[in-house]
Amino acid sequence: MSALPALLSDATALAGATGFVYTFTLLSVALTSVASRSPARRRDARETLAILVWRRPKR
């Protein structure tokens, strides 16, 4: 049982790091979709955002 707190701590750190990387990725793609000069690059960035921010279909 003594390994459980260490395992939970590691899982929490991993979840936090994953959340940080995901947030950084979303922000960088959103910035690219707004600030890019090329229309093709803006369109690609918007499509990438649509993939990253997936929503359930409406019922």
Rosetta silent file (secondary structure, phi, psi, omega in degrees, C-alpha in Angstrom):
SEQUENCE: MSALPALLSDATALAGATGFVYTFTLLSVALTSVASRSPARRRDARETLAILVWRRPKR
SCORE:     score description
SCORE:     0.000 S_00000001
   1 L     0.000  -18.370 -176.691    0.000    0.000    0.000 S_00000001
   2 L   -72.752  -17.147  179.552    2.918    2.379    0.442 S_00000001
   3 H   -81.080  -17.696 -176.833    3.444    2.591   -3.337 S_00000001
   4 H   -62.601  -47.348  178.558   -0.076    3.963   -3.943 S_00000001
   5 H   -61.161  -37.981  178.452    0.611    7.575   -2.842 S_00000001
   6 H   -66.864  -39.382  179.033    3.753    7.717   -5.003 S_00000001
   7 H   -65.636  -42.090  178.361    1.833    6.301   -7.966 S_00000001
   8 H   -66.035  -36.714  177.785   -0.980    8.836   -7.514 S_00000001
   9 H   -64.854  -43.022  177.896    1.548   11.639   -7.274 S_00000001
  10 H   -64.792  -39.890  179.296    3.192   10.526  -10.517 S_00000001
  11 H   -65.639  -38.131  178.024   -0.182   10.254  -12.235 S_00000001
  12 H   -65.693  -42.512  178.260   -1.105   13.758  -11.082 S_00000001
  13 H   -64.122  -40.953  178.601    2.158   15.172  -12.391 S_00000001
  14 H   -64.966  -41.828  178.429    1.649   13.413  -15.733 S_00000001
  15 H   -64.329  -40.060  178.012   -1.914   14.703  -16.028 S_00000001
  16 H   -65.265  -43.278  179.056   -0.747   18.235  -15.274 S_00000001
  17 H   -65.277  -40.059  178.506    2.043   18.072  -17.835 S_00000001
  18 H   -64.079  -42.832  177.208   -0.325   16.671  -20.456 S_00000001
  19 H   -61.944  -39.890  178.568   -2.815   19.459  -19.781 S_00000001
  20 H   -64.582  -45.257  179.903   -0.085   22.068  -20.101 S_00000001
  21 H   -64.300  -41.317  179.404    1.137   20.681  -23.440 S_00000001
  22 H   -63.832  -43.606  179.357   -2.434   20.473  -24.783 S_00000001
  23 H   -64.086  -43.464  177.885   -3.174   24.050  -23.720 S_00000001
  24 H   -61.756  -40.290  178.892    0.066   25.317  -25.278 S_00000001
  25 H   -64.081  -45.638  179.084   -0.771   23.492  -28.509 S_00000001
  26 H   -61.531  -43.724 -179.002   -4.277   24.973  -28.647 S_00000001
  27 H   -65.279  -40.511 -179.232   -2.991   28.485  -28.000 S_00000001
  28 H   -68.969  -38.407  178.185   -0.286   28.270  -30.636 S_00000001
  29 H   -69.491  -38.832  178.029   -2.690   26.917  -33.282 S_00000001
  30 H   -64.551  -41.309  177.952   -5.286   29.562  -32.382 S_00000001
  31 H   -64.042  -40.065  177.524   -2.658   32.298  -32.671 S_00000001
  32 H   -63.779  -39.878 -177.968   -1.578   30.936  -36.055 S_00000001
  33 H   -68.773  -22.869 -179.562   -5.174   30.883  -37.290 S_00000001
  34 H   -94.363  -41.071 -168.508   -5.584   34.540  -36.380 S_00000001
  35 H   -96.650   -8.720 -176.156   -2.186   36.065  -37.143 S_00000001
  36 L   -70.954  143.212  178.611   -1.026   34.260  -40.277 S_00000001
  37 L   -80.594  -30.755 -175.941   -0.812   36.261  -43.500 S_00000001
  38 L   -81.602  125.982  177.613   -1.464   33.295  -45.762 S_00000001
  39 H   -61.605  -34.686  179.866   -5.141   32.357  -46.196 S_00000001
  40 H   -66.484  -39.547  179.323   -4.179   28.717  -46.742 S_00000001
  41 H   -69.086  -39.213  176.910   -2.269   28.600  -43.458 S_00000001
  42 H   -62.396  -42.086  179.613   -5.156   30.247  -41.581 S_00000001
  43 H   -63.600  -43.566  178.038   -7.566   27.703  -43.070 S_00000001
  44 H   -62.224  -39.893  179.607   -5.283   24.812  -42.094 S_00000001
  45 H   -65.981  -38.997  177.902   -4.977   26.172  -38.561 S_00000001
  46 H   -66.015  -38.013  177.152   -8.755   26.434  -38.245 S_00000001
  47 H   -65.553  -38.421  177.060   -9.149   22.851  -39.438 S_00000001
  48 H   -65.025  -41.097  176.546   -6.569   21.735  -36.886 S_00000001
  49 H   -61.758  -38.501  178.493   -8.461   23.571  -34.143 S_00000001
  50 H   -62.831  -32.901  177.479  -11.647   21.808  -35.217 S_00000001
  51 H   -74.497  -42.880 -176.245   -9.865   18.492  -34.738 S_00000001
  52 H   -71.085  -34.299 -178.393   -8.304   19.411  -31.386 S_00000001
  53 L  -106.607   71.746 -177.189  -11.488   20.898  -29.918 S_00000001
  54 L   -77.262  136.833  177.646  -13.856   18.088  -30.742 S_00000001
  55 L  -120.945  152.046  177.192  -17.471   18.482  -29.662 S_00000001
  56 L   -69.286  147.036  175.118  -20.232   15.969  -29.411 S_00000001
  57 L   -67.043  148.327  179.254  -22.878   16.121  -32.128 S_00000001
  58 L   -70.425  146.676  179.877  -26.120   17.783  -31.098 S_00000001
  59 L   -88.950    0.000    0.000  -28.994   15.477  -30.271 S_00000001
